[in-house]
Coordinates of C-alpha atoms in Angstrom, one line a residue:
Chain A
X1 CA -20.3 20.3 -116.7
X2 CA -18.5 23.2 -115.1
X3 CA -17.6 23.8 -111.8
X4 CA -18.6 27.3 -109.9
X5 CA -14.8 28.5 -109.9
X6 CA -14.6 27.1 -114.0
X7 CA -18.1 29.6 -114.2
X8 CA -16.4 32.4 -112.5
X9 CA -13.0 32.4 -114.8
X10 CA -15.4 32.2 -117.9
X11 CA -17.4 35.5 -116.5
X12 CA -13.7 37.0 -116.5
X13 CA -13.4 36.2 -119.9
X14 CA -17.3 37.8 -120.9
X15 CA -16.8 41.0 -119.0
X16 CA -13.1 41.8 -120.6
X17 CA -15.0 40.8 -124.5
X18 CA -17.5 43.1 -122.9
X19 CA -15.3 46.2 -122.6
X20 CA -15.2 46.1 -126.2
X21 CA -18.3 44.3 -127.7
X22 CA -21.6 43.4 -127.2
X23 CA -22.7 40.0 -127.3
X24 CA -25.8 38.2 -127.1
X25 CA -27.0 35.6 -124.5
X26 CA -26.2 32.8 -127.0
X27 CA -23.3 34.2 -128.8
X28 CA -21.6 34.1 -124.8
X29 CA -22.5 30.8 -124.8
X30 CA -21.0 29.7 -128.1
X31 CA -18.1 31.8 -127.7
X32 CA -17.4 29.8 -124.4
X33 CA -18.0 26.4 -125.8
X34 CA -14.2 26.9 -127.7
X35 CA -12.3 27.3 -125.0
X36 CA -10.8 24.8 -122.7
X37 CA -10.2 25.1 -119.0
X38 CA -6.0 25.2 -117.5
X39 CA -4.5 25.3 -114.1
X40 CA -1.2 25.9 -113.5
X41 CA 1.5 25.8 -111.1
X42 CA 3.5 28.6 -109.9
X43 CA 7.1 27.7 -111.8
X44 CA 4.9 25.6 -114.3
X45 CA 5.8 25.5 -118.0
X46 CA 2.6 26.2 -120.4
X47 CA 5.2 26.4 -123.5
X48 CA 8.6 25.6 -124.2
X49 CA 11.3 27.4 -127.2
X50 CA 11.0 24.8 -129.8
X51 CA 8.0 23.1 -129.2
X52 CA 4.6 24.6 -130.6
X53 CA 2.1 26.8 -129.6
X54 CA -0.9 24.9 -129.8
X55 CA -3.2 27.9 -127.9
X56 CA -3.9 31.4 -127.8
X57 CA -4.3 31.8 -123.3
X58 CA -6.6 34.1 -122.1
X59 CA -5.6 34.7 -118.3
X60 CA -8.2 34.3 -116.1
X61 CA -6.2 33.9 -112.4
X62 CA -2.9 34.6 -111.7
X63 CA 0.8 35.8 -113.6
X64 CA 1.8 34.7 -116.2
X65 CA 5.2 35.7 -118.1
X66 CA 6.7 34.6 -121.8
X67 CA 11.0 35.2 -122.3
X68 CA 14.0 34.0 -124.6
X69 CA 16.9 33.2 -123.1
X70 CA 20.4 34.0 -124.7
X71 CA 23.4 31.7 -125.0
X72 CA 24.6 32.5 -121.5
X73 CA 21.2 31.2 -120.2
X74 CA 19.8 34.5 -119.1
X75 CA 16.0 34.9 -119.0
X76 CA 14.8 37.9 -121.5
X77 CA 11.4 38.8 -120.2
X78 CA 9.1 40.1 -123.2
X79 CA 5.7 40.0 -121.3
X80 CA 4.0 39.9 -118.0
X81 CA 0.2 38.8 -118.4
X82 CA -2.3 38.4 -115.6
X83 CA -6.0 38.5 -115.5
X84 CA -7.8 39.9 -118.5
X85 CA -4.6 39.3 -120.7
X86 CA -4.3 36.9 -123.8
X87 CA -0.3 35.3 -123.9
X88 CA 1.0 33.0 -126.9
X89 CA 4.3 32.4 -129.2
X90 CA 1.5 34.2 -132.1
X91 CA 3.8 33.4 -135.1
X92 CA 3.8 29.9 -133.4
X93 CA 0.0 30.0 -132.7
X94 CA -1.3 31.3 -136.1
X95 CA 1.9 30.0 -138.7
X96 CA 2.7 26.5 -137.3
X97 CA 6.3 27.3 -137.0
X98 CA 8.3 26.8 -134.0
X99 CA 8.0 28.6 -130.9
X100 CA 11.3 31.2 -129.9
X101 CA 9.2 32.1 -126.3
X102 CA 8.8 30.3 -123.6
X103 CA 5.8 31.0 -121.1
X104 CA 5.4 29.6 -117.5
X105 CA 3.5 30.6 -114.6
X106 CA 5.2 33.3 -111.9
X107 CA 1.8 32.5 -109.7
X108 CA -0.5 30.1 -109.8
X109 CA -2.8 30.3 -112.5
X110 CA -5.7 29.7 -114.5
X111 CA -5.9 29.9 -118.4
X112 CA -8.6 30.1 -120.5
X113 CA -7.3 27.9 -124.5
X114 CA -8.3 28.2 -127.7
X115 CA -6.7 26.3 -130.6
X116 CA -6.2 28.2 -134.0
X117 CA -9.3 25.9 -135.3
X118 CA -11.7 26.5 -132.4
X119 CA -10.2 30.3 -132.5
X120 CA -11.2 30.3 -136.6
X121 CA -14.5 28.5 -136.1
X122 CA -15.5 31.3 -133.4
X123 CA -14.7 33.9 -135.3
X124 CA -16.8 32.4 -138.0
X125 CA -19.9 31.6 -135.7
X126 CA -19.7 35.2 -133.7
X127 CA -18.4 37.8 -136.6
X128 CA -18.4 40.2 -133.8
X129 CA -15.4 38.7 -132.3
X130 CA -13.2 40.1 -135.7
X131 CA -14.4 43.9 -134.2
X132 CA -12.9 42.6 -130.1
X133 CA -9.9 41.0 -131.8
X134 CA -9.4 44.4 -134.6
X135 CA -9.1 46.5 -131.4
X136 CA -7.0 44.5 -129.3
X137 CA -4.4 43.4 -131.7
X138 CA -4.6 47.5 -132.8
X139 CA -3.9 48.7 -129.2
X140 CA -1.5 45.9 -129.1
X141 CA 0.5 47.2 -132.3
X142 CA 0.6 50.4 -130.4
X143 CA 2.1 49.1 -127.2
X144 CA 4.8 47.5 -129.1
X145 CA 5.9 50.3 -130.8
X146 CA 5.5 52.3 -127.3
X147 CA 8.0 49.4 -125.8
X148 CA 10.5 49.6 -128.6
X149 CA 10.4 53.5 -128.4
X150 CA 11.0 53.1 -124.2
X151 CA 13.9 50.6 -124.8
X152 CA 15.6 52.9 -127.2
X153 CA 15.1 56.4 -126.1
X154 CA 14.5 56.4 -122.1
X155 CA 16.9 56.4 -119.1
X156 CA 16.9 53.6 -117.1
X157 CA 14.2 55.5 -114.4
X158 CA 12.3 56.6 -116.7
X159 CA 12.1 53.0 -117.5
X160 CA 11.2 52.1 -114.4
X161 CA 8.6 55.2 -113.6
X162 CA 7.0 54.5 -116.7
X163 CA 6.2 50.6 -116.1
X164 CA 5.1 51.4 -112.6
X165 CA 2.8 54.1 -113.7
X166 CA 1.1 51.7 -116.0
X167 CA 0.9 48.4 -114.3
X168 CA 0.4 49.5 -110.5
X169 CA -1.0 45.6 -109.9
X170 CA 2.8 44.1 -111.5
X171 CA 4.8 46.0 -109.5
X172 CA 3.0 44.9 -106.5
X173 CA 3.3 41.2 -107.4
X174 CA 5.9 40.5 -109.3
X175 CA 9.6 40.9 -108.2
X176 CA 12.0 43.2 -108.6
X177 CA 14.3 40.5 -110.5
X178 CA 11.7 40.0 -113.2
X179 CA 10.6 43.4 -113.6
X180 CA 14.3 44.5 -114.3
X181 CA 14.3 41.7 -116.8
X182 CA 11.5 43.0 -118.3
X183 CA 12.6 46.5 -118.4
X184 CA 16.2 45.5 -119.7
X185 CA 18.1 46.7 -116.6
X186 CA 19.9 45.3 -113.9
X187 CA 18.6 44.3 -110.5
X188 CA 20.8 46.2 -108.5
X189 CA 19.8 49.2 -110.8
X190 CA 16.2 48.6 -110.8
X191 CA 16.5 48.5 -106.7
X192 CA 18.2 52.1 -106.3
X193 CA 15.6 53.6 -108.7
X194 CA 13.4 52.3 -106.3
X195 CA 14.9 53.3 -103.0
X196 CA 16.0 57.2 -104.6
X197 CA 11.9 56.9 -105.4
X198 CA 11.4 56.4 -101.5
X199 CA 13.3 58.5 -100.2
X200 CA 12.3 61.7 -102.7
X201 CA 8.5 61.0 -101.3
X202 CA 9.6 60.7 -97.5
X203 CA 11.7 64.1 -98.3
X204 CA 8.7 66.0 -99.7
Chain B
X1 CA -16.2 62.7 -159.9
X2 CA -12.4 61.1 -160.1
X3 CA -10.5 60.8 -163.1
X4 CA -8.8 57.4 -164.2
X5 CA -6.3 57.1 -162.7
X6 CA -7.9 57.9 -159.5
X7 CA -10.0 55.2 -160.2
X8 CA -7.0 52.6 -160.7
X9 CA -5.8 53.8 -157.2
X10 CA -9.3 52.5 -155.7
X11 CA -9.4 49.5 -157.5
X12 CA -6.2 48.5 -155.9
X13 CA -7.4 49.0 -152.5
X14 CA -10.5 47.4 -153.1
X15 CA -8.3 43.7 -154.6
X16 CA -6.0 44.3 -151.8
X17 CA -9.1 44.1 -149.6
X18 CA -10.5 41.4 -151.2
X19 CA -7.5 39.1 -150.7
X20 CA -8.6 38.6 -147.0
X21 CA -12.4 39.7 -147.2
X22 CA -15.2 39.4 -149.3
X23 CA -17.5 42.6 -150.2
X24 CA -20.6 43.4 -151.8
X25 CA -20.6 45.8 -154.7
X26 CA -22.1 48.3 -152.3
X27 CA -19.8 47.9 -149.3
X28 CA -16.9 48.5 -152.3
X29 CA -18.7 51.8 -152.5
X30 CA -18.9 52.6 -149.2
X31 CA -15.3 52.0 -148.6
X32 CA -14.4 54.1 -151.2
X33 CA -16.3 56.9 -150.2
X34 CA -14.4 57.5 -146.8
X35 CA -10.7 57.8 -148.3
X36 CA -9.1 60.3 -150.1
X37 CA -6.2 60.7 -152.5
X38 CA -3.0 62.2 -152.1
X39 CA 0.2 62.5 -154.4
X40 CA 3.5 63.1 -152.8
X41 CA 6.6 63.8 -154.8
X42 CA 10.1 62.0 -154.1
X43 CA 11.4 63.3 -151.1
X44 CA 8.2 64.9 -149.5
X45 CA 7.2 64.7 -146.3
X46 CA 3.7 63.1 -145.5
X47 CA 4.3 63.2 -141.8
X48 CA 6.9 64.9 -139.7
X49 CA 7.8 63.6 -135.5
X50 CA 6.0 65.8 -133.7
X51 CA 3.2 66.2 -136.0
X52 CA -0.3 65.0 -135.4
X53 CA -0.4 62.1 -137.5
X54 CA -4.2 62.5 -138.5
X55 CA -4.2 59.2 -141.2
X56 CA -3.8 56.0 -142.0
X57 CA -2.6 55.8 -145.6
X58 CA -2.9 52.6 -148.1
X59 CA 0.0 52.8 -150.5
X60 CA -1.5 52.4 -154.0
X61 CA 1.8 53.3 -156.2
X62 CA 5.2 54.0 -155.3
X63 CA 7.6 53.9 -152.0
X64 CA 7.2 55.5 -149.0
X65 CA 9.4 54.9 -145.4
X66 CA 9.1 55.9 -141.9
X67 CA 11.7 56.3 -139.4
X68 CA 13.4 58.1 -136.6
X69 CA 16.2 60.8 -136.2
X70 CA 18.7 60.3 -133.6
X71 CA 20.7 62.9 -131.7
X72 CA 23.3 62.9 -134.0
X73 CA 21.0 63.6 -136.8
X74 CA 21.4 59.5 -138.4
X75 CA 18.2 58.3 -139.7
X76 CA 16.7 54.5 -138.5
X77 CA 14.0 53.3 -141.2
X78 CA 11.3 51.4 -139.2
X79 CA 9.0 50.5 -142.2
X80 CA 9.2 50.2 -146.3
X81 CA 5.4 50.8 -147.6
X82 CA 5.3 50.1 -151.1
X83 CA 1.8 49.0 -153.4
X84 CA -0.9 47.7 -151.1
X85 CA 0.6 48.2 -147.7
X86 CA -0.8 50.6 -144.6
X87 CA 1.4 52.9 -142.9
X88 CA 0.8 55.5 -140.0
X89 CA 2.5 56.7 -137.0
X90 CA -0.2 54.4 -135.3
X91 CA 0.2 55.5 -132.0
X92 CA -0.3 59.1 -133.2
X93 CA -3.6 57.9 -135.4
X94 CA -5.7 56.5 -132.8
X95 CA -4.4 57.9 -129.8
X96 CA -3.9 61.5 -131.0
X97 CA -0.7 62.3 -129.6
X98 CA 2.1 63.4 -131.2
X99 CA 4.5 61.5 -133.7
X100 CA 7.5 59.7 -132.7
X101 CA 7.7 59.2 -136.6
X102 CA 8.8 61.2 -140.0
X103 CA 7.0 59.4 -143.1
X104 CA 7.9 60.5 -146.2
X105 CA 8.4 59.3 -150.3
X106 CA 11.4 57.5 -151.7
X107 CA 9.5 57.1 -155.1
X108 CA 6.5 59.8 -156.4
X109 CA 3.9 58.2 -154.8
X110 CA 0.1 58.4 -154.6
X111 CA -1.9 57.4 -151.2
X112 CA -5.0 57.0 -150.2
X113 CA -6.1 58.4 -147.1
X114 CA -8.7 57.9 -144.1
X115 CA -9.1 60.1 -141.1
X116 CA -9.6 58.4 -137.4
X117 CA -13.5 59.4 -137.9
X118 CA -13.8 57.9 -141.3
X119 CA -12.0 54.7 -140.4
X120 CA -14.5 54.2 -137.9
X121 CA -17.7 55.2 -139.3
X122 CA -16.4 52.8 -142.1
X123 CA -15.8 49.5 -139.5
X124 CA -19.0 50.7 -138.6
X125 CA -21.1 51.0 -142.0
X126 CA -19.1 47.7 -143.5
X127 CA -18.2 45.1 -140.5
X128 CA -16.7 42.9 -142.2
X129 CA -13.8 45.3 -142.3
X130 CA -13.3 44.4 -138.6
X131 CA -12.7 41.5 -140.1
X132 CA -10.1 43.0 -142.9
X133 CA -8.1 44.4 -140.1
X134 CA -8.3 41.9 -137.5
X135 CA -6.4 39.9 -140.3
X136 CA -4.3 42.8 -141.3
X137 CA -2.7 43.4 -137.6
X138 CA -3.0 39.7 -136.7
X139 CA 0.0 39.8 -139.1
X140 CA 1.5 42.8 -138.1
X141 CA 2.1 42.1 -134.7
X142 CA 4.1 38.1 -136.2
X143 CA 6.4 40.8 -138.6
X144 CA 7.2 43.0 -135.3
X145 CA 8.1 40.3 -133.5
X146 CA 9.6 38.3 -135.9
X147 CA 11.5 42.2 -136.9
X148 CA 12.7 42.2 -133.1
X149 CA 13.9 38.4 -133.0
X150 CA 16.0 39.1 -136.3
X151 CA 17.3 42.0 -134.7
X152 CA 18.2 40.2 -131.5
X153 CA 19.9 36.9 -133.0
X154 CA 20.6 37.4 -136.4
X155 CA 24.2 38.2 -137.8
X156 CA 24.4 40.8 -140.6
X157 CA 24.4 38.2 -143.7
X158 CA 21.6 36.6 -141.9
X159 CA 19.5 40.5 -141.9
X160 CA 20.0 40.8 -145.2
X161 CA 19.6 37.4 -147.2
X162 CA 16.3 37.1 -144.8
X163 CA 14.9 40.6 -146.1
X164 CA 16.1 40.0 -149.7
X165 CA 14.0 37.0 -150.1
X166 CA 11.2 38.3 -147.9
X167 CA 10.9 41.4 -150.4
X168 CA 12.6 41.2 -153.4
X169 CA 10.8 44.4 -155.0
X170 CA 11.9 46.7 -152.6
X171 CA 15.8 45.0 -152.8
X172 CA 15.3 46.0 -156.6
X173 CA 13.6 50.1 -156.5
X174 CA 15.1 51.1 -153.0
X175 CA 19.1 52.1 -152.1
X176 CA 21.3 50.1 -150.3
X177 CA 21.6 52.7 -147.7
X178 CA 18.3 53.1 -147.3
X179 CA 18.1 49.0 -146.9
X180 CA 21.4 49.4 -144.4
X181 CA 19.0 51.8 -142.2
X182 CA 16.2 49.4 -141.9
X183 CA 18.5 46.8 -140.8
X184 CA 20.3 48.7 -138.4
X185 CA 24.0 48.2 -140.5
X186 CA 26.8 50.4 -142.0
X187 CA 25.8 50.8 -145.7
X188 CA 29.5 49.5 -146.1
X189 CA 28.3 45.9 -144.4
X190 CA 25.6 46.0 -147.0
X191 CA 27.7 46.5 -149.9
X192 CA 30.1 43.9 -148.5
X193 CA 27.7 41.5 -148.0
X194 CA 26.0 41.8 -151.7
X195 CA 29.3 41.5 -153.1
X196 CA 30.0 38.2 -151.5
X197 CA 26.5 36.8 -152.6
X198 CA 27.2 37.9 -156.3
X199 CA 30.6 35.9 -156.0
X200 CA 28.7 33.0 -154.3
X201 CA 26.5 32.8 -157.2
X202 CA 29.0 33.2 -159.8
X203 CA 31.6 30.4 -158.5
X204 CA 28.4 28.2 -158.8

């Protein structure tokens, strides 16, 4: 039996399928009987380089964030994921091999699991799910080539402008640190884009 | 009414299709019917950056490559498509804006086409093709990743012995400059580097 927040983060879940599919009463139900239920801490681990990834996460509460980190122990931040996102090590998840991200929590949160069984066996029992997961992993392929594009071709504001344009909610949240880790700058750079930004709008 | 040939170019689709999905003799039909077929000489251009990319192409013979052309006018291969793989300016496809992309043929090759429309009247009229792709990107997304972690970590030996074995055909029909582009190194590191496995091999 599940509590009234554990009902709540499973709505989260059925309205974001719901953006892209339509599911029966019954398919909602057995598409919710695969998942398990996660809290975290802020700071808290939910994967480690090395070990594996046991789960695909669907974030129903909070930040979460996967990175590498290089020999000189510097965190490379490779995504941000918060509510209505899905966060694994995915050649970990579907291949069995050995994880190369690490994800932890920046906020407390709360993660919806599914292991590559229950994820295979829900996909069998709701073929529908093959049309939600066809457009998500498509618009996904598109962002990644969008990133890898940005990282190559744009200056460091344009970096910046671009991110904050399309993730209003991380920019509020999330600090400046990690966002300049994400964005492949550093801090101190990431802070005087900010500040020129300021004081061009108090200018106008 | 298609000629032989033409019909040979289906028929590999449709066995490519059928290593991750099973289809009725109708749905093979259906599928069919939404494509068309193109022929590119070597050398030609089947997309250039800036361009409306307006399909997603199956490769059913020959080798075609996409890539990027830097200020200084150097080319950086982001794909090989050879027999029975996709390739697209992807963003371009589904989003219609414009490439970031040039595709073009390193071998005569022949494609088969589908137009944003027709690949979704098609998911639509056959399902189980949600199914085909969900598959189909699943992967894609663990090669781009696993493409950027290569990148990242790898040393130049490491690039190359890891793509040789990954594709062997394309080592044998494509140049090692071309191979050099796609693995962001000096064709010179490439023809160092297959010189000292050949020696490897012969000491043996």
């Amino acid at each position: 039996l599940f509590d009234q927040n554990s009902y709540l983060m499973f709505e989260i879940l059925i309205s974001h399928l719901e953006n892209k599919i339509t599911l029966t009463p019954s398919e909602k139900e057995i598409v919710k009987s695969f998942f398990e239920i996660k809290k975290l801490k802020r700071k808290e681990f939910f994967l480690r380089e090395g070990d594996y990834c046991e789960y695909l996460s669907f974030v129903s509460q909070g930040i979460l964030k996967s990175f590498t980190v290089d020999e000189k122990g510097i965190e490379h931040i490779t995504l941000f994921a918060m509510e209505g996102w899905w966060i694994s090590d995915f050649n970990s998840f579907l291949n069995g091999e050995k994880s190369i991200l690490n994800i932890s929590a920046i906020e407390p949160a709360e993660v919806l699991l599914i292991s590559l069984k229950n994820y295979e066996e829900m996909i069998a029992s709701v073929p529908v799910m093959n049309q939600y997961f066809r457009i998500l992993y498509q618009n996904s392929l598109v962002t990644k080539d969008h990133r890898l594009m940005v990282f190559n071709s744009f200056t460091a504001e344009e970096k910046y402008v671009h991110f904050a344009k399309a993730n209003p909610e991380i920019i509020k949240r999330v600090s400046h640190n990690l966002i300049a880790s994400y964005l492949g700058l550093a801090p101190e750079t990431v802070s005087r884009i900010r500040k020129r930004i300021v004081n061009r709008k108090e200018s106008k």
